[in-house]
C-alpha angles and dihedrals in degrees: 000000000000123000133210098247085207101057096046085056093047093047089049099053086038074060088052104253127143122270097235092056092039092057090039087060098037096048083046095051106042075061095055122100097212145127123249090267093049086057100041086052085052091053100044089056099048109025089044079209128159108276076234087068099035093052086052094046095053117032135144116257 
């Protein structure tokens, strides 16, 4: 599953994270081969968002 890089940066400092550490996620897990689940744990780790944001960040299309 491939992610905008964009929109996941714009969702996480929607979320209120820095610049610098939204960028940083986004850019690592647009890399990322992973299923939704994969991402959303990711996310989870390194965002420390709600499960609520980080289903709407990454979702399947």
């Amino acid at each position: 599953m491939e992610l905008d890089k964009g929109k996941v940066e714009a969702a996480l400092l929607n979320l209120g994270l820095s610049t610098k550490r939204s960028k940083s996620i986004a850019r690592d897990l647009s890399k990322m081969d992973l299923a939704v689940e994969g991402k959303q744990e990711v996310l989870r780790q390194r965002a420390f968002t709600t499960s609520k944001s980080i289903k709407e960040i990454v979702k399947e299309d």
